[in-house]
PDB file of C-alpha atoms in Angstrom:
ATOM      1  CA  MET Y 752      -5.641  52.206  33.707  1.00 61.00           C
ATOM      2  CA  SER Y 753      -8.288  50.145  31.916  1.00 66.00           C
ATOM      3  CA  ASN Y 754      -8.602  46.662  33.467  1.00 59.00           C
ATOM      4  CA  ARG Y 755      -5.976  47.413  36.139  1.00 61.00           C
ATOM      5  CA  THR Y 756      -6.585  47.545  39.908  1.00 65.00           C
ATOM      6  CA  TYR Y 757      -9.968  47.062  41.574  1.00 60.00           C
ATOM      7  CA  ARG Y 758     -10.936  50.598  40.531  1.00 63.00           C
ATOM      8  CA  TYR Y 759     -10.882  49.890  36.784  1.00 65.00           C
ATOM      9  CA  TYR Y 760     -10.969  46.098  36.352  1.00 66.00           C
ATOM     10  CA  GLU Y 761     -14.095  44.888  34.525  1.00 68.00           C
ATOM     11  CA  GLY Y 762     -13.323  41.144  34.639  1.00 69.00           C
ATOM     12  CA  GLU Y 763     -13.734  38.672  37.475  1.00 69.00           C
ATOM     13  CA  PRO Y 764     -10.774  38.948  39.895  1.00 64.00           C
ATOM     14  CA  LEU Y 765      -9.397  35.806  41.490  1.00 66.00           C
ATOM     15  CA  PHE Y 766      -9.338  37.458  44.937  1.00 64.00           C
ATOM     16  CA  PRO Y 767     -11.286  40.749  44.980  1.00 62.00           C
ATOM     17  CA  PHE Y 768     -10.270  43.603  47.221  1.00 60.00           C
ATOM     18  CA  GLY Y 769     -11.905  43.045  50.599  1.00 58.00           C
ATOM     19  CA  PHE Y 770     -12.348  39.302  50.057  1.00 62.00           C
ATOM     20  CA  GLY Y 771     -11.435  37.146  53.033  1.00 62.00           C
ATOM     21  CA  LEU Y 772     -12.448  34.561  55.555  1.00 65.00           C
ATOM     22  CA  SER Y 773     -14.343  35.042  58.760  1.00 74.00           C
ATOM     23  CA  TYR Y 774     -15.600  32.593  61.322  1.00 82.00           C
ATOM     24  CA  THR Y 775     -18.885  34.428  61.748  1.00 90.00           C
ATOM     25  CA  GLN Y 776     -21.550  36.275  59.700  1.00 90.00           C
ATOM     26  CA  PHE Y 777     -22.137  40.028  59.376  1.00 93.00           C
ATOM     27  CA  LYS Y 778     -25.228  41.931  58.279  1.00 94.00           C
ATOM     28  CA  TYR Y 779     -25.385  45.575  57.202  1.00 95.00           C
ATOM     29  CA  ASP Y 780     -28.503  47.670  57.767  1.00 95.00           C
ATOM     30  CA  ASN Y 781     -29.720  51.286  58.019  1.00 96.00           C
ATOM     31  CA  LEU Y 782     -27.338  52.877  55.508  1.00 96.00           C
ATOM     32  CA  ASN Y 783     -28.138  56.492  56.307  1.00 96.00           C
ATOM     33  CA  PHE Y 784     -27.178  59.797  54.664  1.00 96.00           C
ATOM     34  CA  SER Y 785     -28.864  62.801  53.042  1.00 93.00           C
ATOM     35  CA  GLU Y 786     -30.064  61.817  49.564  1.00 91.00           C
ATOM     36  CA  LYS Y 787     -29.260  65.283  48.163  1.00 92.00           C
ATOM     37  CA  ILE Y 788     -26.411  67.642  48.994  1.00 93.00           C
ATOM     38  CA  ASP Y 789     -24.936  70.794  47.489  1.00 92.00           C
ATOM     39  CA  ALA Y 790     -21.516  70.517  45.861  1.00 90.00           C
ATOM     40  CA  GLY Y 791     -18.782  71.513  48.299  1.00 90.00           C
ATOM     41  CA  ASN Y 792     -20.489  70.087  51.376  1.00 93.00           C
ATOM     42  CA  PRO Y 793     -19.222  67.013  53.225  1.00 95.00           C
ATOM     43  CA  LEU Y 794     -21.494  63.988  53.580  1.00 96.00           C
ATOM     44  CA  GLN Y 795     -21.989  62.093  56.850  1.00 97.00           C
ATOM     45  CA  VAL Y 796     -22.691  58.367  56.279  1.00 98.00           C
ATOM     46  CA  THR Y 797     -23.733  55.898  58.989  1.00 98.00           C
ATOM     47  CA  VAL Y 798     -24.469  52.187  58.846  1.00 98.00           C
ATOM     48  CA  LYS Y 799     -25.352  49.530  61.398  1.00 98.00           C
ATOM     49  CA  VAL Y 800     -23.259  46.367  61.352  1.00 97.00           C
ATOM     50  CA  SER Y 801     -24.453  43.268  63.199  1.00 96.00           C
ATOM     51  CA  ASN Y 802     -22.668  40.036  63.979  1.00 96.00           C
ATOM     52  CA  THR Y 803     -25.399  37.507  63.174  1.00 95.00           C
ATOM     53  CA  GLY Y 804     -23.154  34.503  63.789  1.00 93.00           C
ATOM     54  CA  ASN Y 805     -22.562  32.548  66.975  1.00 94.00           C
ATOM     55  CA  ARG Y 806     -18.988  33.672  67.705  1.00 94.00           C
ATOM     56  CA  ALA Y 807     -17.082  36.949  68.002  1.00 96.00           C
ATOM     57  CA  GLY Y 808     -15.301  38.336  64.980  1.00 93.00           C
ATOM     58  CA  ASP Y 809     -13.619  41.298  63.302  1.00 92.00           C
ATOM     59  CA  GLU Y 810     -15.013  43.037  60.238  1.00 92.00           C
ATOM     60  CA  VAL Y 811     -13.452  45.702  58.023  1.00 91.00           C
ATOM     61  CA  VAL Y 812     -16.316  48.024  57.107  1.00 94.00           C
ATOM     62  CA  GLN Y 813     -15.575  49.529  53.683  1.00 93.00           C
ATOM     63  CA  LEU Y 814     -17.170  52.565  52.025  1.00 96.00           C
ATOM     64  CA  TYR Y 815     -17.076  52.824  48.218  1.00 94.00           C
ATOM     65  CA  LEU Y 816     -18.059  55.729  45.989  1.00 94.00           C
ATOM     66  CA  GLN Y 817     -19.152  55.459  42.346  1.00 91.00           C
ATOM     67  CA  ASP Y 818     -19.749  58.513  40.156  1.00 91.00           C
ATOM     68  CA  LEU Y 819     -22.597  57.468  37.868  1.00 91.00           C
ATOM     69  CA  LYS Y 820     -22.528  60.460  35.478  1.00 85.00           C
ATOM     70  CA  ALA Y 821     -19.005  61.925  35.325  1.00 83.00           C
ATOM     71  CA  SER Y 822     -18.048  64.006  32.299  1.00 82.00           C
ATOM     72  CA  THR Y 823     -14.511  62.593  32.353  1.00 81.00           C
ATOM     73  CA  PRO Y 824     -13.422  58.968  32.932  1.00 77.00           C
ATOM     74  CA  ARG Y 825     -13.656  57.888  36.567  1.00 80.00           C
ATOM     75  CA  PRO Y 826     -12.876  54.635  38.326  1.00 79.00           C
ATOM     76  CA  MET Y 827     -15.738  52.111  38.425  1.00 80.00           C
ATOM     77  CA  ARG Y 828     -15.539  52.243  42.216  1.00 84.00           C
ATOM     78  CA  GLN Y 829     -13.322  54.010  44.726  1.00 89.00           C
ATOM     79  CA  LEU Y 830     -12.569  52.937  48.289  1.00 91.00           C
ATOM     80  CA  GLU Y 831     -13.116  56.162  50.247  1.00 95.00           C
ATOM     81  CA  GLY Y 832     -13.118  54.922  53.825  1.00 96.00           C
ATOM     82  CA  PHE Y 833     -12.747  51.878  56.029  1.00 95.00           C
ATOM     83  CA  GLU Y 834     -12.847  50.955  59.694  1.00 96.00           C
ATOM     84  CA  ARG Y 835     -12.004  47.704  61.456  1.00 94.00           C
ATOM     85  CA  ILE Y 836     -14.454  46.771  64.205  1.00 95.00           C
ATOM     86  CA  HIS Y 837     -14.794  43.872  66.634  1.00 96.00           C
ATOM     87  CA  LEU Y 838     -18.258  42.489  67.350  1.00 96.00           C
ATOM     88  CA  GLU Y 839     -19.267  39.874  69.860  1.00 97.00           C
ATOM     89  CA  ALA Y 840     -21.881  37.334  68.751  1.00 97.00           C
ATOM     90  CA  GLY Y 841     -25.229  39.138  68.410  1.00 97.00           C
ATOM     91  CA  GLU Y 842     -23.689  42.591  68.881  1.00 98.00           C
ATOM     92  CA  THR Y 843     -24.523  45.583  66.640  1.00 98.00           C
ATOM     93  CA  LYS Y 844     -22.455  48.750  66.181  1.00 98.00           C
ATOM     94  CA  GLU Y 845     -23.059  51.928  64.235  1.00 98.00           C
ATOM     95  CA  VAL Y 846     -20.117  52.985  62.063  1.00 98.00           C
ATOM     96  CA  SER Y 847     -19.757  56.553  60.739  1.00 98.00           C
ATOM     97  CA  PHE Y 848     -17.818  57.981  57.817  1.00 98.00           C
ATOM     98  CA  THR Y 849     -17.441  61.527  56.522  1.00 97.00           C
ATOM     99  CA  ILE Y 850     -16.925  61.934  52.775  1.00 96.00           C
ATOM    100  CA  SER Y 851     -15.147  65.228  52.109  1.00 95.00           C
ATOM    101  CA  PRO Y 852     -15.940  67.456  49.126  1.00 93.00           C
ATOM    102  CA  ARG Y 853     -12.542  66.595  47.609  1.00 93.00           C
ATOM    103  CA  GLN Y 854     -13.530  62.900  47.518  1.00 93.00           C
ATOM    104  CA  PHE Y 855     -16.436  63.828  45.216  1.00 91.00           C
ATOM    105  CA  SER Y 856     -14.274  66.000  42.956  1.00 90.00           C
ATOM    106  CA  ILE Y 857     -12.768  65.237  39.556  1.00 87.00           C
ATOM    107  CA  ILE Y 858     -10.196  66.830  37.308  1.00 86.00           C
ATOM    108  CA  ASP Y 859     -12.242  68.195  34.414  1.00 85.00           C
ATOM    109  CA  LYS Y 860     -11.326  68.596  30.737  1.00 86.00           C
ATOM    110  CA  ASN Y 861      -9.727  71.969  31.550  1.00 89.00           C
ATOM    111  CA  GLU Y 862      -7.482  70.294  34.166  1.00 88.00           C
ATOM    112  CA  LYS Y 863      -9.304  72.005  37.044  1.00 90.00           C
ATOM    113  CA  ARG Y 864     -10.573  70.230  40.145  1.00 89.00           C
ATOM    114  CA  THR Y 865     -14.355  70.499  40.280  1.00 88.00           C
ATOM    115  CA  ILE Y 866     -17.411  68.870  41.798  1.00 89.00           C
ATOM    116  CA  GLU Y 867     -20.018  68.124  39.159  1.00 88.00           C
ATOM    117  CA  SER Y 868     -23.748  67.808  39.603  1.00 89.00           C
ATOM    118  CA  GLY Y 869     -24.906  64.266  39.218  1.00 90.00           C
ATOM    119  CA  ASP Y 870     -25.663  60.908  40.716  1.00 93.00           C
ATOM    120  CA  PHE Y 871     -23.347  58.898  42.921  1.00 93.00           C
ATOM    121  CA  LEU Y 872     -23.714  55.447  44.437  1.00 94.00           C
ATOM    122  CA  ILE Y 873     -22.569  55.001  48.034  1.00 96.00           C
ATOM    123  CA  SER Y 874     -21.882  51.360  48.965  1.00 95.00           C
ATOM    124  CA  VAL Y 875     -20.900  50.073  52.403  1.00 95.00           C
ATOM    125  CA  GLY Y 876     -20.027  46.511  53.310  1.00 92.00           C
ATOM    126  CA  GLY Y 877     -17.348  43.994  54.127  1.00 88.00           C
ATOM    127  CA  GLN Y 878     -16.185  43.721  50.515  1.00 81.00           C
ATOM    128  CA  GLN Y 879     -16.251  45.696  47.285  1.00 75.00           C
ATOM    129  CA  PRO Y 880     -19.612  46.123  45.547  1.00 81.00           C
ATOM    130  CA  GLY Y 881     -20.491  44.715  42.152  1.00 72.00           C
ATOM    131  CA  LEU Y 882     -19.092  41.212  42.502  1.00 65.00           C
ATOM    132  CA  SER Y 883     -20.756  38.236  40.883  1.00 60.00           C
ATOM    133  CA  PRO Y 884     -22.421  35.829  43.342  1.00 56.00           C
ATOM    134  CA  ALA Y 885     -19.597  33.295  42.894  1.00 54.00           C
ATOM    135  CA  LEU Y 886     -17.025  35.797  44.240  1.00 53.00           C
ATOM    136  CA  LYS Y 887     -18.994  37.214  47.131  1.00 56.00           C
ATOM    137  CA  ALA Y 888     -17.744  36.323  50.575  1.00 57.00           C
ATOM    138  CA  SER Y 889     -20.456  34.336  52.329  1.00 57.00           C
ATOM    139  CA  SER Y 890     -19.754  35.962  55.701  1.00 60.00           C
ATOM    140  CA  THR Y 891     -20.680  39.561  54.820  1.00 70.00           C
ATOM    141  CA  ASP Y 892     -22.795  41.710  52.530  1.00 79.00           C
ATOM    142  CA  VAL Y 893     -22.847  45.132  50.824  1.00 86.00           C
ATOM    143  CA  ILE Y 894     -25.669  47.687  50.777  1.00 90.00           C
ATOM    144  CA  SER Y 895     -25.939  50.696  48.464  1.00 92.00           C
ATOM    145  CA  ARG Y 896     -27.972  53.879  48.013  1.00 93.00           C
ATOM    146  CA  LYS Y 897     -27.937  56.726  45.507  1.00 94.00           C
ATOM    147  CA  LEU Y 898     -26.918  60.301  46.244  1.00 94.00           C
ATOM    148  CA  LYS Y 899     -27.628  63.373  44.112  1.00 93.00           C
ATOM    149  CA  ILE Y 900     -25.222  66.314  44.167  1.00 92.00           C
ATOM    150  CA  LYS Y 901     -26.408  69.757  43.095  1.00 89.00           C
ATOM    151  CA  GLY Y 902     -23.505  71.531  41.377  1.00 73.00           C
ATOM    152  CA  ARG Y 903     -22.204  75.025  41.601  1.00 61.00           C
TER     153      ARG Y 903
END
């Protein structure tokens, strides 16, 4: 799968997943979740999304997961949740996601599904994380925080 789909592509895509036009601006703030969890537990993630522009608009809030220390090859980033919201000018909404234990799991070298100890990066925004400044949509942003999972 190397260099195929948004999950494995290392180059600069012409139109990245989540890239689009909006007639207003969105700001993400207060990305909130426990910084450490035990393997096998779900993770509740919340974020505040504000329409900082002067007209109403829709935003697709996207949650991405990156496993920073997997023992087997993993995608560079995985879309694990999304929600479309409508915000009036100046309005702020809190959006919640639950990441299930299965979403953290991998198939190990013994072909068994497992959740490894390690570091993950949770990113939430109106587009995929990790884009060069030239590809970033000017109407939205992405915020990220690390998570540590204690294994079994």
